[in-house]
Amino acid sequence: MREIQMVDLKTQYLNIRSEIDNSIKSVLDSTAFIRGPEVKQFEKELQHYLNVNHVISCANGTDALQIAMMALGLKSGDEVITTNFTFIATVEVVALLGLKLVIVDPEPGSFNISVEEIRKAITPRTKAIVPVHLFGQCADMESIMKLAGQNNIFVIEDAAQSTGTDYIFSDGSVKKAGTIGHIGTTSFFPSKNLGCYGDGGALYTNNDELAAKLRSIANHGMKIKYHHDDIGVNSRLDTLQAAILRVKLKYLDMYNTARISAADSYDKALSVCPEIIVPERVTYSSHIFHQYTLKIKNGKRDNLKRFLEEKKIPSMIYYPSPLHAQPAYSYLGYRETDFPVTTALCREVLSLPMHTEIDQEQLDYIILNVLKYFE
Ligand SMILES: *Cc1c(COP(=O)(O)O)cnc(C)c1O
């Protein structure tokens, strides 16, 4: 059996090696390392895949969030509501831009931001909501868009973990994660569902004016060379990364299907154990399992993790500590009792190995050992 890894980028690379190597070589031959033709081509192809009017590539998913907030003209003191159960990048940019960070609990089942908690947190100063489509499944976008519309609030979807997830509206229509709010953002960090071989990110929007603004801000605030309308940043996707992403985008649906199939195996075998809660699958979204995240009851999570380590099975805790408990964010003045759901989740969650090349032998070995621990 191959060594079990949380993410096996090596095996994935070997399976598409000649295509990747050729695409890298063609960029080297052209030496168009910045803003080469592959960047535009990739943006067009992702645009088509997502069925969205504009894709603007940038240097990483954190920049994408920052550029989105800059383009919406959010100003110091404006309130931005997001979830307490996410990767730090989501809240970091809010703080960096001098905006007032308002964090709320997620739903205990889906791990995604609770619409009820958003409703309670809205004030006349609320300017934006940032739902994060965590672990590969969409937040309840229909309710969030309705609430945002009633209160004149922007919605920025953090789709870093959900490239390719389908959101299903109550009328049956379907849109890709990140294309529903005013702006969507994503990351091409290597371990993401669509990952490159370094850093990369993108913004999505259907609004022409916003698209022009996003493109300008990502490129030093200029639409015409050396003419600066906006205060911008330098945030570009490298041509090499774009060339790699063009190859990998062709396989994205296949990759996501492989993840879903691994998740199905886990679900089937592990849902029989009363001390394990398998990931909830909501009706309004597909789930592409960026992470396969269990909840382990009765305080047994850490011991299970150690037991699996002994069997050479890696597992990860996403996320071990709520944001409000991080020293950098203590200035917000929140208390643990403000977030009963996040606090409980941080003690219970455990993510099992999940990637596009995991095979049945590996899955069976992981499942066998998880169940053995609870015997
Ligand atoms: C990975 C990630 C980001 C940041 O992406 P980078 O490309 O690493 O900057 C933002 N939000 C979420 C939810 C993420 O998982």
PDB file of N, CA and C in Angstrom, residues 6-64:
ATOM      1  N   MET A   6      -2.462  13.132   3.850  1.00  0.00           N
ATOM      2  CA  MET A   6      -3.680  13.956   3.860  1.00  0.00           C
ATOM      3  C   MET A   6      -4.015  14.349   2.428  1.00  0.00           C
ATOM      4  N   VAL A   7      -2.971  14.801   1.707  1.00  0.00           N
ATOM      5  CA  VAL A   7      -3.105  15.227   0.318  1.00  0.00           C
ATOM      6  C   VAL A   7      -1.913  14.646  -0.427  1.00  0.00           C
ATOM      7  N   ASP A   8      -2.137  14.005  -1.555  1.00  0.00           N
ATOM      8  CA  ASP A   8      -1.059  13.350  -2.286  1.00  0.00           C
ATOM      9  C   ASP A   8      -0.833  14.065  -3.621  1.00  0.00           C
ATOM     10  N   LEU A   9      -0.125  15.185  -3.542  1.00  0.00           N
ATOM     11  CA  LEU A   9       0.095  15.970  -4.761  1.00  0.00           C
ATOM     12  C   LEU A   9       1.047  15.269  -5.718  1.00  0.00           C
ATOM     13  N   LYS A  10       1.930  14.464  -5.165  1.00  0.00           N
ATOM     14  CA  LYS A  10       2.934  13.798  -5.997  1.00  0.00           C
ATOM     15  C   LYS A  10       2.282  12.810  -6.976  1.00  0.00           C
ATOM     16  N   THR A  11       1.450  11.934  -6.446  1.00  0.00           N
ATOM     17  CA  THR A  11       0.807  10.951  -7.321  1.00  0.00           C
ATOM     18  C   THR A  11      -0.059  11.645  -8.370  1.00  0.00           C
ATOM     19  N   GLN A  12      -0.744  12.709  -7.941  1.00  0.00           N
ATOM     20  CA  GLN A  12      -1.581  13.444  -8.893  1.00  0.00           C
ATOM     21  C   GLN A  12      -0.715  14.018 -10.020  1.00  0.00           C
ATOM     22  N   TYR A  13       0.412  14.597  -9.652  1.00  0.00           N
ATOM     23  CA  TYR A  13       1.323  15.169 -10.658  1.00  0.00           C
ATOM     24  C   TYR A  13       1.807  14.081 -11.624  1.00  0.00           C
ATOM     25  N   LEU A  14       2.245  12.941 -11.065  1.00  0.00           N
ATOM     26  CA  LEU A  14       2.791  11.883 -11.923  1.00  0.00           C
ATOM     27  C   LEU A  14       1.768  11.421 -12.967  1.00  0.00           C
ATOM     28  N   ASN A  15       0.482  11.452 -12.587  1.00  0.00           N
ATOM     29  CA  ASN A  15      -0.558  11.004 -13.518  1.00  0.00           C
ATOM     30  C   ASN A  15      -0.773  11.958 -14.685  1.00  0.00           C
ATOM     31  N   ILE A  16      -0.374  13.225 -14.542  1.00  0.00           N
ATOM     32  CA  ILE A  16      -0.578  14.190 -15.640  1.00  0.00           C
ATOM     33  C   ILE A  16       0.747  14.857 -16.015  1.00  0.00           C
ATOM     34  N   ARG A  17       1.822  14.163 -15.689  1.00  0.00           N
ATOM     35  CA  ARG A  17       3.155  14.755 -15.778  1.00  0.00           C
ATOM     36  C   ARG A  17       3.515  15.317 -17.158  1.00  0.00           C
ATOM     37  N   SER A  18       3.251  14.554 -18.216  1.00  0.00           N
ATOM     38  CA  SER A  18       3.736  15.029 -19.516  1.00  0.00           C
ATOM     39  C   SER A  18       2.989  16.300 -19.928  1.00  0.00           C
ATOM     40  N   GLU A  19       1.691  16.332 -19.659  1.00  0.00           N
ATOM     41  CA  GLU A  19       0.917  17.539 -20.003  1.00  0.00           C
ATOM     42  C   GLU A  19       1.413  18.759 -19.229  1.00  0.00           C
ATOM     43  N   ILE A  20       1.651  18.548 -17.937  1.00  0.00           N
ATOM     44  CA  ILE A  20       2.112  19.657 -17.087  1.00  0.00           C
ATOM     45  C   ILE A  20       3.495  20.115 -17.542  1.00  0.00           C
ATOM     46  N   ASP A  21       4.382  19.158 -17.736  1.00  0.00           N
ATOM     47  CA  ASP A  21       5.755  19.518 -18.111  1.00  0.00           C
ATOM     48  C   ASP A  21       5.781  20.275 -19.449  1.00  0.00           C
ATOM     49  N   ASN A  22       4.954  19.825 -20.379  1.00  0.00           N
ATOM     50  CA  ASN A  22       4.899  20.525 -21.670  1.00  0.00           C
ATOM     51  C   ASN A  22       4.398  21.952 -21.512  1.00  0.00           C
ATOM     52  N   SER A  23       3.394  22.124 -20.657  1.00  0.00           N
ATOM     53  CA  SER A  23       2.847  23.471 -20.511  1.00  0.00           C
ATOM     54  C   SER A  23       3.857  24.386 -19.817  1.00  0.00           C
ATOM     55  N   ILE A  24       4.591  23.843 -18.863  1.00  0.00           N
ATOM     56  CA  ILE A  24       5.624  24.645 -18.199  1.00  0.00           C
ATOM     57  C   ILE A  24       6.712  25.012 -19.215  1.00  0.00           C
ATOM     58  N   LYS A  25       7.086  24.029 -20.015  1.00  0.00           N
ATOM     59  CA  LYS A  25       8.163  24.258 -20.983  1.00  0.00           C
ATOM     60  C   LYS A  25       7.779  25.355 -21.980  1.00  0.00           C
ATOM     61  N   SER A  26       6.516  25.352 -22.384  1.00  0.00           N
ATOM     62  CA  SER A  26       6.125  26.356 -23.378  1.00  0.00           C
ATOM     63  C   SER A  26       6.173  27.763 -22.777  1.00  0.00           C
ATOM     64  N   VAL A  27       5.899  27.889 -21.475  1.00  0.00           N
ATOM     65  CA  VAL A  27       6.039  29.208 -20.839  1.00  0.00           C
ATOM     66  C   VAL A  27       7.518  29.592 -20.759  1.00  0.00           C
ATOM     67  N   LEU A  28       8.358  28.620 -20.409  1.00  0.00           N
ATOM     68  CA  LEU A  28       9.799  28.900 -20.338  1.00  0.00           C
ATOM     69  C   LEU A  28      10.318  29.365 -21.707  1.00  0.00           C
ATOM     70  N   ASP A  29       9.837  28.681 -22.763  1.00  0.00           N
ATOM     71  CA  ASP A  29      10.281  29.051 -24.105  1.00  0.00           C
ATOM     72  C   ASP A  29       9.848  30.466 -24.480  1.00  0.00           C
ATOM     73  N   SER A  30       8.652  30.846 -24.012  1.00  0.00           N
ATOM     74  CA  SER A  30       8.132  32.179 -24.373  1.00  0.00           C
ATOM     75  C   SER A  30       8.724  33.277 -23.485  1.00  0.00           C
ATOM     76  N   THR A  31       9.173  32.906 -22.286  1.00  0.00           N
ATOM     77  CA  THR A  31       9.644  33.837 -21.241  1.00  0.00           C
ATOM     78  C   THR A  31       8.649  34.955 -20.924  1.00  0.00           C
ATOM     79  N   ALA A  32       7.398  34.746 -21.241  1.00  0.00           N
ATOM     80  CA  ALA A  32       6.369  35.739 -20.874  1.00  0.00           C
ATOM     81  C   ALA A  32       5.869  35.407 -19.468  1.00  0.00           C
ATOM     82  N   PHE A  33       6.708  35.627 -18.478  1.00  0.00           N
ATOM     83  CA  PHE A  33       6.412  35.148 -17.130  1.00  0.00           C
ATOM     84  C   PHE A  33       5.301  35.925 -16.434  1.00  0.00           C
ATOM     85  N   ILE A  34       5.180  37.200 -16.789  1.00  0.00           N
ATOM     86  CA  ILE A  34       4.139  38.042 -16.191  1.00  0.00           C
ATOM     87  C   ILE A  34       3.146  38.438 -17.275  1.00  0.00           C
ATOM     88  N   ARG A  35       1.854  38.218 -17.007  1.00  0.00           N
ATOM     89  CA  ARG A  35       0.782  38.563 -17.943  1.00  0.00           C
ATOM     90  C   ARG A  35       0.971  37.924 -19.321  1.00  0.00           C
ATOM     91  N   GLY A  36       1.480  36.718 -19.327  1.00  0.00           N
ATOM     92  CA  GLY A  36       1.584  35.981 -20.586  1.00  0.00           C
ATOM     93  C   GLY A  36       0.198  35.563 -21.060  1.00  0.00           C
ATOM     94  N   PRO A  37       0.098  35.081 -22.297  1.00  0.00           N
ATOM     95  CA  PRO A  37      -1.221  34.753 -22.869  1.00  0.00           C
ATOM     96  C   PRO A  37      -1.983  33.685 -22.075  1.00  0.00           C
ATOM     97  N   GLU A  38      -1.262  32.785 -21.393  1.00  0.00           N
ATOM     98  CA  GLU A  38      -1.933  31.722 -20.632  1.00  0.00           C
ATOM     99  C   GLU A  38      -2.825  32.285 -19.522  1.00  0.00           C
ATOM    100  N   VAL A  39      -2.470  33.463 -19.001  1.00  0.00           N
ATOM    101  CA  VAL A  39      -3.256  34.042 -17.902  1.00  0.00           C
ATOM    102  C   VAL A  39      -4.670  34.365 -18.404  1.00  0.00           C
ATOM    103  N   LYS A  40      -4.741  35.065 -19.519  1.00  0.00           N
ATOM    104  CA  LYS A  40      -6.047  35.417 -20.102  1.00  0.00           C
ATOM    105  C   LYS A  40      -6.806  34.155 -20.521  1.00  0.00           C
ATOM    106  N   GLN A  41      -6.057  33.208 -21.111  1.00  0.00           N
ATOM    107  CA  GLN A  41      -6.706  31.969 -21.565  1.00  0.00           C
ATOM    108  C   GLN A  41      -7.315  31.227 -20.382  1.00  0.00           C
ATOM    109  N   PHE A  42      -6.559  31.149 -19.293  1.00  0.00           N
ATOM    110  CA  PHE A  42      -7.076  30.464 -18.108  1.00  0.00           C
ATOM    111  C   PHE A  42      -8.297  31.193 -17.552  1.00  0.00           C
ATOM    112  N   GLU A  43      -8.227  32.515 -17.486  1.00  0.00           N
ATOM    113  CA  GLU A  43      -9.383  33.281 -16.978  1.00  0.00           C
ATOM    114  C   GLU A  43     -10.623  32.976 -17.814  1.00  0.00           C
ATOM    115  N   LYS A  44     -10.462  32.957 -19.121  1.00  0.00           N
ATOM    116  CA  LYS A  44     -11.592  32.674 -20.032  1.00  0.00           C
ATOM    117  C   LYS A  44     -12.136  31.265 -19.787  1.00  0.00           C
ATOM    118  N   GLU A  45     -11.231  30.307 -19.628  1.00  0.00           N
ATOM    119  CA  GLU A  45     -11.672  28.919 -19.453  1.00  0.00           C
ATOM    120  C   GLU A  45     -12.381  28.726 -18.112  1.00  0.00           C
ATOM    121  N   LEU A  46     -11.876  29.378 -17.072  1.00  0.00           N
ATOM    122  CA  LEU A  46     -12.528  29.264 -15.762  1.00  0.00           C
ATOM    123  C   LEU A  46     -13.889  29.980 -15.788  1.00  0.00           C
ATOM    124  N   GLN A  47     -13.915  31.124 -16.486  1.00  0.00           N
ATOM    125  CA  GLN A  47     -15.162  31.868 -16.678  1.00  0.00           C
ATOM    126  C   GLN A  47     -16.226  30.966 -17.297  1.00  0.00           C
ATOM    127  N   HIS A  48     -15.818  30.250 -18.322  1.00  0.00           N
ATOM    128  CA  HIS A  48     -16.730  29.357 -19.019  1.00  0.00           C
ATOM    129  C   HIS A  48     -17.170  28.213 -18.102  1.00  0.00           C
ATOM    130  N   TYR A  49     -16.209  27.642 -17.375  1.00  0.00           N
ATOM    131  CA  TYR A  49     -16.527  26.530 -16.462  1.00  0.00           C
ATOM    132  C   TYR A  49     -17.531  26.974 -15.395  1.00  0.00           C
ATOM    133  N   LEU A  50     -17.317  28.188 -14.872  1.00  0.00           N
ATOM    134  CA  LEU A  50     -18.163  28.668 -13.768  1.00  0.00           C
ATOM    135  C   LEU A  50     -19.453  29.310 -14.256  1.00  0.00           C
ATOM    136  N   ASN A  51     -19.508  29.590 -15.565  1.00  0.00           N
ATOM    137  CA  ASN A  51     -20.642  30.305 -16.135  1.00  0.00           C
ATOM    138  C   ASN A  51     -20.839  31.662 -15.435  1.00  0.00           C
ATOM    139  N   VAL A  52     -19.772  32.439 -15.399  1.00  0.00           N
ATOM    140  CA  VAL A  52     -19.806  33.754 -14.773  1.00  0.00           C
ATOM    141  C   VAL A  52     -19.240  34.758 -15.787  1.00  0.00           C
ATOM    142  N   ASN A  53     -19.619  36.025 -15.668  1.00  0.00           N
ATOM    143  CA  ASN A  53     -19.215  37.010 -16.686  1.00  0.00           C
ATOM    144  C   ASN A  53     -17.742  37.395 -16.625  1.00  0.00           C
ATOM    145  N   HIS A  54     -17.179  37.426 -15.406  1.00  0.00           N
ATOM    146  CA  HIS A  54     -15.780  37.873 -15.290  1.00  0.00           C
ATOM    147  C   HIS A  54     -15.003  37.026 -14.296  1.00  0.00           C
ATOM    148  N   VAL A  55     -13.806  36.625 -14.703  1.00  0.00           N
ATOM    149  CA  VAL A  55     -12.834  36.030 -13.772  1.00  0.00           C
ATOM    150  C   VAL A  55     -11.589  36.906 -13.819  1.00  0.00           C
ATOM    151  N   ILE A  56     -11.152  37.366 -12.678  1.00  0.00           N
ATOM    152  CA  ILE A  56      -9.948  38.203 -12.587  1.00  0.00           C
ATOM    153  C   ILE A  56      -8.946  37.439 -11.726  1.00  0.00           C
ATOM    154  N   SER A  57      -7.841  37.024 -12.301  1.00  0.00           N
ATOM    155  CA  SER A  57      -6.876  36.250 -11.527  1.00  0.00           C
ATOM    156  C   SER A  57      -6.022  37.185 -10.675  1.00  0.00           C
ATOM    157  N   CYS A  58      -5.476  36.637  -9.598  1.00  0.00           N
ATOM    158  CA  CYS A  58      -4.599  37.423  -8.721  1.00  0.00           C
ATOM    159  C   CYS A  58      -3.613  36.470  -8.042  1.00  0.00           C
ATOM    160  N   ALA A  59      -2.858  36.995  -7.089  1.00  0.00           N
ATOM    161  CA  ALA A  59      -1.705  36.240  -6.579  1.00  0.00           C
ATOM    162  C   ALA A  59      -2.053  35.141  -5.579  1.00  0.00           C
ATOM    163  N   ASN A  60      -3.158  35.275  -4.866  1.00  0.00           N
ATOM    164  CA  ASN A  60      -3.567  34.247  -3.894  1.00  0.00           C
ATOM    165  C   ASN A  60      -4.977  34.558  -3.389  1.00  0.00           C
ATOM    166  N   GLY A  61      -5.528  33.641  -2.623  1.00  0.00           N
ATOM    167  CA  GLY A  61      -6.902  33.796  -2.157  1.00  0.00           C
ATOM    168  C   GLY A  61      -7.068  34.877  -1.107  1.00  0.00           C
ATOM    169  N   THR A  62      -6.015  35.145  -0.358  1.00  0.00           N
ATOM    170  CA  THR A  62      -6.084  36.200   0.655  1.00  0.00           C
ATOM    171  C   THR A  62      -6.142  37.563  -0.030  1.00  0.00           C
ATOM    172  N   ASP A  63      -5.288  37.747  -1.036  1.00  0.00           N
ATOM    173  CA  ASP A  63      -5.341  38.978  -1.829  1.00  0.00           C
ATOM    174  C   ASP A  63      -6.722  39.149  -2.461  1.00  0.00           C
ATOM    175  N   ALA A  64      -7.284  38.061  -2.946  1.00  0.00           N
ATOM    176  CA  ALA A  64      -8.589  38.144  -3.614  1.00  0.00           C
ATOM    177  C   ALA A  64      -9.622  38.766  -2.670  1.00  0.00           C
TER     178      ALA A  64
END
